[in-house]
PDB file of C-alpha atoms and ligand atoms in Angstrom:
ATOM      1  CA  MET A   1      31.427 148.958 148.962  1.00 62.00           C
ATOM      2  CA  ALA A   2      30.419 145.907 151.477  1.00 85.00           C
ATOM      3  CA  GLU A   3      33.121 143.832 149.826  1.00 93.00           C
ATOM      4  CA  LYS A   4      36.767 143.744 150.923  1.00 97.00           C
ATOM      5  CA  ILE A   5      39.412 141.867 148.988  1.00 98.00           C
ATOM      6  CA  ARG A   6      41.915 139.944 150.243  1.00 98.00           C
ATOM      7  CA  GLU A   7      45.472 139.359 147.735  1.00 98.00           C
ATOM      8  CA  LEU A   8      45.588 135.567 147.097  1.00 98.00           C
ATOM      9  CA  LEU A   9      48.440 135.893 144.015  1.00 98.00           C
ATOM     10  CA  SER A  10      50.616 139.151 143.668  1.00 98.00           C
ATOM     11  CA  GLU A  11      51.258 140.370 140.525  1.00 98.00           C
ATOM     12  CA  GLU A  12      54.918 139.388 140.605  1.00 98.00           C
ATOM     13  CA  GLU A  13      53.666 135.627 140.991  1.00 98.00           C
ATOM     14  CA  VAL A  14      50.928 135.821 138.418  1.00 98.00           C
ATOM     15  CA  ASN A  15      53.400 137.317 135.956  1.00 98.00           C
ATOM     16  CA  THR A  16      56.006 134.506 136.652  1.00 98.00           C
ATOM     17  CA  ARG A  17      53.925 131.641 136.416  1.00 98.00           C
ATOM     18  CA  ILE A  18      52.467 133.209 132.921  1.00 98.00           C
ATOM     19  CA  SER A  19      55.892 133.502 131.657  1.00 98.00           C
ATOM     20  CA  GLN A  20      56.707 130.138 132.667  1.00 98.00           C
ATOM     21  CA  ILE A  21      53.518 128.675 130.756  1.00 98.00           C
ATOM     22  CA  ALA A  22      54.410 130.639 128.006  1.00 99.00           C
ATOM     23  CA  ALA A  23      57.639 129.034 127.700  1.00 98.00           C
ATOM     24  CA  GLU A  24      56.124 125.851 127.602  1.00 98.00           C
ATOM     25  CA  ILE A  25      53.796 126.951 125.016  1.00 98.00           C
ATOM     26  CA  SER A  26      56.270 128.152 122.928  1.00 98.00           C
ATOM     27  CA  ARG A  27      58.315 124.399 123.334  1.00 98.00           C
ATOM     28  CA  ASP A  28      55.316 122.496 122.452  1.00 98.00           C
ATOM     29  CA  TYR A  29      54.233 124.460 119.214  1.00 98.00           C
ATOM     30  CA  GLN A  30      57.824 124.626 118.106  1.00 98.00           C
ATOM     31  CA  GLY A  31      57.445 124.695 114.426  1.00 98.00           C
ATOM     32  CA  ARG A  32      54.025 125.521 114.393  1.00 98.00           C
ATOM     33  CA  GLU A  33      51.992 128.454 114.267  1.00 98.00           C
ATOM     34  CA  ILE A  34      49.300 129.304 117.315  1.00 98.00           C
ATOM     35  CA  HIS A  35      45.605 130.591 117.085  1.00 98.00           C
ATOM     36  CA  LEU A  36      44.856 132.073 120.254  1.00 98.00           C
ATOM     37  CA  ILE A  37      41.005 132.241 120.930  1.00 98.00           C
ATOM     38  CA  CYS A  38      40.448 134.955 123.754  1.00 98.00           C
ATOM     39  CA  VAL A  39      37.104 134.225 125.700  1.00 97.00           C
ATOM     40  CA  LEU A  40      35.735 138.165 126.633  1.00 96.00           C
ATOM     41  CA  LYS A  41      35.778 139.633 128.768  1.00 95.00           C
ATOM     42  CA  GLY A  42      37.724 137.719 131.858  1.00 96.00           C
ATOM     43  CA  GLY A  43      40.138 136.226 129.375  1.00 97.00           C
ATOM     44  CA  VAL A  44      41.552 139.259 127.872  1.00 98.00           C
ATOM     45  CA  PHE A  45      44.102 140.542 130.654  1.00 98.00           C
ATOM     46  CA  PHE A  46      45.736 137.010 130.647  1.00 98.00           C
ATOM     47  CA  THR A  47      45.604 136.500 126.947  1.00 98.00           C
ATOM     48  CA  CYS A  48      47.556 139.802 126.369  1.00 98.00           C
ATOM     49  CA  GLU A  49      50.258 138.708 129.050  1.00 98.00           C
ATOM     50  CA  LEU A  50      50.746 135.090 127.618  1.00 98.00           C
ATOM     51  CA  ALA A  51      50.922 136.187 124.075  1.00 98.00           C
ATOM     52  CA  LYS A  52      53.720 139.031 124.763  1.00 98.00           C
ATOM     53  CA  ARG A  53      55.579 136.018 126.411  1.00 98.00           C
ATOM     54  CA  ILE A  54      55.307 133.348 123.500  1.00 98.00           C
ATOM     55  CA  THR A  55      57.745 132.922 121.203  1.00 98.00           C
ATOM     56  CA  ILE A  56      56.523 131.189 117.992  1.00 98.00           C
ATOM     57  CA  PRO A  57      54.106 133.055 115.715  1.00 98.00           C
ATOM     58  CA  VAL A  58      51.037 133.960 117.086  1.00 98.00           C
ATOM     59  CA  SER A  59      47.514 134.986 115.662  1.00 98.00           C
ATOM     60  CA  LEU A  60      44.776 136.450 117.845  1.00 98.00           C
ATOM     61  CA  ASP A  61      40.797 136.121 117.952  1.00 98.00           C
ATOM     62  CA  PHE A  62      38.539 137.081 119.866  1.00 98.00           C
ATOM     63  CA  MET A  63      34.686 135.332 121.440  1.00 97.00           C
ATOM     64  CA  SER A  64      32.601 136.225 123.710  1.00 96.00           C
ATOM     65  CA  VAL A  65      29.743 133.953 125.053  1.00 91.00           C
ATOM     66  CA  SER A  66      27.127 134.314 127.577  1.00 87.00           C
ATOM     67  CA  SER A  67      25.936 131.088 129.565  1.00 78.00           C
ATOM     68  CA  TYR A  68      22.260 130.918 131.020  1.00 70.00           C
ATOM     69  CA  GLY A  69      21.961 130.623 134.449  1.00 65.00           C
ATOM     70  CA  SER A  70      20.718 131.636 137.629  1.00 60.00           C
ATOM     71  CA  GLY A  71      23.133 133.172 140.658  1.00 61.00           C
ATOM     72  CA  THR A  72      26.375 131.818 140.631  1.00 64.00           C
ATOM     73  CA  GLU A  73      25.823 128.408 138.715  1.00 70.00           C
ATOM     74  CA  SER A  74      26.192 128.286 134.694  1.00 73.00           C
ATOM     75  CA  SER A  75      23.649 126.291 132.900  1.00 73.00           C
ATOM     76  CA  GLY A  76      25.934 125.058 129.938  1.00 73.00           C
ATOM     77  CA  VAL A  77      23.487 126.691 127.251  1.00 80.00           C
ATOM     78  CA  VAL A  78      26.003 128.965 126.132  1.00 84.00           C
ATOM     79  CA  ARG A  79      24.532 131.997 123.518  1.00 89.00           C
ATOM     80  CA  ILE A  80      27.342 133.380 121.556  1.00 93.00           C
ATOM     81  CA  VAL A  81      27.428 137.156 121.993  1.00 94.00           C
ATOM     82  CA  LYS A  82      30.271 137.838 119.668  1.00 97.00           C
ATOM     83  CA  ASP A  83      31.612 135.306 117.235  1.00 97.00           C
ATOM     84  CA  LEU A  84      35.235 135.151 116.319  1.00 98.00           C
ATOM     85  CA  ASP A  85      36.386 136.958 112.784  1.00 98.00           C
ATOM     86  CA  GLU A  86      38.601 134.077 111.509  1.00 98.00           C
ATOM     87  CA  PRO A  87      37.681 130.817 110.193  1.00 98.00           C
ATOM     88  CA  LEU A  88      39.602 127.728 112.007  1.00 98.00           C
ATOM     89  CA  GLU A  89      40.212 125.487 109.341  1.00 98.00           C
ATOM     90  CA  GLY A  90      43.406 123.543 109.708  1.00 98.00           C
ATOM     91  CA  LYS A  91      45.059 125.978 112.511  1.00 98.00           C
ATOM     92  CA  ASN A  92      46.479 124.995 116.098  1.00 98.00           C
ATOM     93  CA  VAL A  93      43.799 126.650 118.366  1.00 98.00           C
ATOM     94  CA  LEU A  94      44.697 127.672 121.924  1.00 98.00           C
ATOM     95  CA  ILE A  95      41.475 128.820 124.014  1.00 98.00           C
ATOM     96  CA  VAL A  96      42.544 131.234 126.698  1.00 98.00           C
ATOM     97  CA  GLU A  97      40.329 131.452 129.490  1.00 98.00           C
ATOM     98  CA  ASP A  98      40.588 133.432 132.986  1.00 97.00           C
ATOM     99  CA  ILE A  99      38.891 130.780 134.923  1.00 97.00           C
ATOM    100  CA  ILE A 100      37.400 127.192 134.800  1.00 96.00           C
ATOM    101  CA  ASP A 101      34.578 126.416 137.122  1.00 94.00           C
ATOM    102  CA  SER A 102      32.130 123.912 136.634  1.00 93.00           C
ATOM    103  CA  GLY A 103      33.679 123.374 132.942  1.00 94.00           C
ATOM    104  CA  ARG A 104      29.645 123.686 131.550  1.00 91.00           C
ATOM    105  CA  THR A 105      30.790 126.881 129.405  1.00 90.00           C
ATOM    106  CA  LEU A 106      34.270 125.589 128.147  1.00 92.00           C
ATOM    107  CA  ALA A 107      32.489 122.352 127.358  1.00 93.00           C
ATOM    108  CA  TYR A 108      29.978 123.787 125.256  1.00 91.00           C
ATOM    109  CA  LEU A 109      32.197 126.028 123.485  1.00 93.00           C
ATOM    110  CA  ILE A 110      34.867 122.997 122.891  1.00 95.00           C
ATOM    111  CA  ASP A 111      31.780 121.288 121.038  1.00 93.00           C
ATOM    112  CA  ILE A 112      30.827 124.513 118.731  1.00 94.00           C
ATOM    113  CA  LEU A 113      34.679 125.004 117.636  1.00 97.00           C
ATOM    114  CA  GLN A 114      35.483 121.673 117.231  1.00 97.00           C
ATOM    115  CA  LYS A 115      32.982 121.557 114.384  1.00 98.00           C
ATOM    116  CA  ARG A 116      34.793 124.164 112.511  1.00 98.00           C
ATOM    117  CA  GLY A 117      37.738 121.654 111.517  1.00 98.00           C
ATOM    118  CA  PRO A 118      41.124 123.215 113.282  1.00 98.00           C
ATOM    119  CA  ALA A 119      43.922 121.061 113.238  1.00 98.00           C
ATOM    120  CA  SER A 120      44.149 120.963 116.991  1.00 98.00           C
ATOM    121  CA  ILE A 121      42.369 122.448 120.027  1.00 98.00           C
ATOM    122  CA  ARG A 122      43.704 123.048 123.446  1.00 98.00           C
ATOM    123  CA  LEU A 123      42.735 124.747 126.640  1.00 98.00           C
ATOM    124  CA  CYS A 124      44.851 127.296 128.743  1.00 98.00           C
ATOM    125  CA  THR A 125      43.524 128.885 131.964  1.00 98.00           C
ATOM    126  CA  LEU A 126      44.675 131.498 134.312  1.00 98.00           C
ATOM    127  CA  LEU A 127      42.833 129.795 137.363  1.00 98.00           C
ATOM    128  CA  ASP A 128      40.905 126.499 137.816  1.00 97.00           C
ATOM    129  CA  LYS A 129      38.823 125.538 140.424  1.00 96.00           C
ATOM    130  CA  PRO A 130      38.894 121.520 140.221  1.00 94.00           C
ATOM    131  CA  GLU A 131      36.818 120.872 143.110  1.00 94.00           C
ATOM    132  CA  ARG A 132      33.856 122.515 141.422  1.00 93.00           C
ATOM    133  CA  ARG A 133      33.960 120.789 138.124  1.00 94.00           C
ATOM    134  CA  VAL A 134      31.052 119.135 136.569  1.00 93.00           C
ATOM    135  CA  LYS A 135      32.196 118.421 133.333  1.00 90.00           C
ATOM    136  CA  LYS A 136      34.855 116.332 134.082  1.00 91.00           C
ATOM    137  CA  GLN A 137      35.493 115.463 130.298  1.00 90.00           C
ATOM    138  CA  VAL A 138      36.960 119.069 130.227  1.00 93.00           C
ATOM    139  CA  LYS A 139      41.032 118.313 130.203  1.00 93.00           C
ATOM    140  CA  VAL A 140      42.575 121.497 130.800  1.00 96.00           C
ATOM    141  CA  ASP A 141      46.175 121.550 128.901  1.00 98.00           C
ATOM    142  CA  TYR A 142      47.746 124.585 130.388  1.00 98.00           C
ATOM    143  CA  THR A 143      46.555 125.981 134.327  1.00 98.00           C
ATOM    144  CA  CYS A 144      48.454 128.823 135.829  1.00 98.00           C
ATOM    145  CA  PHE A 145      47.001 128.045 139.298  1.00 98.00           C
ATOM    146  CA  SER A 146      44.856 125.307 140.825  1.00 98.00           C
ATOM    147  CA  ILE A 147      43.019 127.502 143.558  1.00 98.00           C
ATOM    148  CA  PRO A 148      40.188 126.597 146.177  1.00 96.00           C
ATOM    149  CA  ASP A 149      36.665 127.105 145.767  1.00 96.00           C
ATOM    150  CA  GLU A 150      36.455 130.959 147.003  1.00 96.00           C
ATOM    151  CA  PHE A 151      35.228 133.619 144.663  1.00 96.00           C
ATOM    152  CA  VAL A 152      37.950 135.747 142.969  1.00 98.00           C
ATOM    153  CA  VAL A 153      38.635 138.858 141.166  1.00 98.00           C
ATOM    154  CA  GLY A 154      41.081 140.817 139.471  1.00 98.00           C
ATOM    155  CA  TYR A 155      43.640 140.011 136.288  1.00 98.00           C
ATOM    156  CA  GLY A 156      40.048 140.055 134.269  1.00 98.00           C
ATOM    157  CA  LEU A 157      38.136 138.556 136.423  1.00 98.00           C
ATOM    158  CA  ASP A 158      34.908 140.821 137.913  1.00 96.00           C
ATOM    159  CA  TYR A 159      32.375 140.647 140.552  1.00 95.00           C
ATOM    160  CA  ASP A 160      29.599 142.306 139.307  1.00 93.00           C
ATOM    161  CA  GLN A 161      31.760 143.979 136.382  1.00 94.00           C
ATOM    162  CA  LYS A 162      33.880 145.662 138.938  1.00 96.00           C
ATOM    163  CA  TYR A 163      37.711 144.645 140.074  1.00 97.00           C
ATOM    164  CA  ARG A 164      38.860 143.592 136.499  1.00 98.00           C
ATOM    165  CA  ASN A 165      41.470 146.017 136.465  1.00 98.00           C
ATOM    166  CA  LEU A 166      43.036 144.714 139.472  1.00 98.00           C
ATOM    167  CA  PRO A 167      46.469 143.906 139.068  1.00 98.00           C
ATOM    168  CA  TYR A 168      46.660 140.823 141.201  1.00 98.00           C
ATOM    169  CA  ILE A 169      43.993 137.981 142.064  1.00 98.00           C
ATOM    170  CA  GLY A 170      41.893 138.839 144.872  1.00 98.00           C
ATOM    171  CA  VAL A 171      39.554 136.739 146.902  1.00 98.00           C
ATOM    172  CA  VAL A 172      36.380 138.638 148.009  1.00 97.00           C
ATOM    173  CA  GLU A 173      35.286 138.817 151.148  1.00 96.00           C
ATOM    174  CA  PHE A 174      31.515 139.731 151.995  1.00 90.00           C
TER     175      PHE A 174
HETATM  176  P1  LIG B   1      31.413 127.448 134.297  1.00 87.63           P
HETATM  177  O1  LIG B   1      30.915 127.363 133.032  1.00 87.63           O
HETATM  178  O2  LIG B   1      31.082 127.063 135.495  1.00 87.63           O
HETATM  179  O3  LIG B   1      32.803 126.770 134.176  1.00 87.63           O
HETATM  180  O4  LIG B   1      32.246 129.027 134.513  1.00 87.63           O
HETATM  181  C1  LIG B   1      33.115 129.978 134.219  1.00 87.63           C
HETATM  182  C2  LIG B   1      33.004 131.489 134.154  1.00 87.63           C
HETATM  183  O5  LIG B   1      32.210 131.816 135.122  1.00 87.63           O
HETATM  184  C3  LIG B   1      33.930 132.134 133.867  1.00 87.63           C
HETATM  185  O6  LIG B   1      34.485 132.324 132.613  1.00 87.63           O
HETATM  186  C4  LIG B   1      33.712 133.261 134.783  1.00 87.63           C
HETATM  187  O7  LIG B   1      33.162 134.283 133.844  1.00 87.63           O
HETATM  188  C5  LIG B   1      32.842 133.080 135.716  1.00 87.63           C
HETATM  189  N1  LIG B   1      33.298 132.350 137.244  1.00 87.63           N
HETATM  190  C6  LIG B   1      33.526 131.187 138.004  1.00 87.63           C
HETATM  191  N2  LIG B   1      34.295 131.534 139.145  1.00 87.63           N
HETATM  192  C7  LIG B   1      34.624 132.884 139.024  1.00 87.63           C
HETATM  193  C8  LIG B   1      35.186 133.341 140.105  1.00 87.63           C
HETATM  194  O8  LIG B   1      35.520 133.136 141.429  1.00 87.63           O
HETATM  195  N3  LIG B   1      35.420 134.612 139.982  1.00 87.63           N
HETATM  196  C9  LIG B   1      34.758 135.514 139.035  1.00 87.63           C
HETATM  197  N4  LIG B   1      34.297 134.906 137.861  1.00 87.63           N
HETATM  198  C10 LIG B   1      33.987 133.457 137.852  1.00 87.63           C
HETATM  199 MG1  LIG B   2      35.284 133.369 131.167  1.00 87.63          MG
END
């Protein structure tokens, strides 16, 4: 392996922050049910840790999308690889993502899901790279960490399908 991983956020820092965000979500949705949509594969570790800490009723569904693009740039044209199992009508949807970069994938996804008649749609992400945003209309409701423009792995995020299982967030140094 040519690349090295430098720790950016420790497992403890990540988990502490997820607990805070889960408490915030539980307060904001008090008296309602929340329907978490995990965006596979990267969002799966975060979704599990978040869901375990939310204290109001939660249902879960999973979606997998692939963004056409060349190299490191997503195009914003998204193909649904695995669609949701459940309808969204009347539900309070919270999309759970690993990272928001240009925002192209999310802009497209929100558009598709909005048409299915949910009561509300909000967005929750583990990481955000605000400097990279192209789709300025993508509003993130819950962000665990804003990070600089560096390529990160761990806690679900991969480099060439590797490092998803790291329990912390690290920067890839080539
Ligand atoms: P966007 O459409 O440009 O916002 O693309 C977001 C997607 O790109 C994320 O869901 C990740 O799959 C991937 N991505 C963006 N930045 C990183 C990174 O630093 N590490 C790993 N994957 C990333
Ligand atoms: Mg993703």
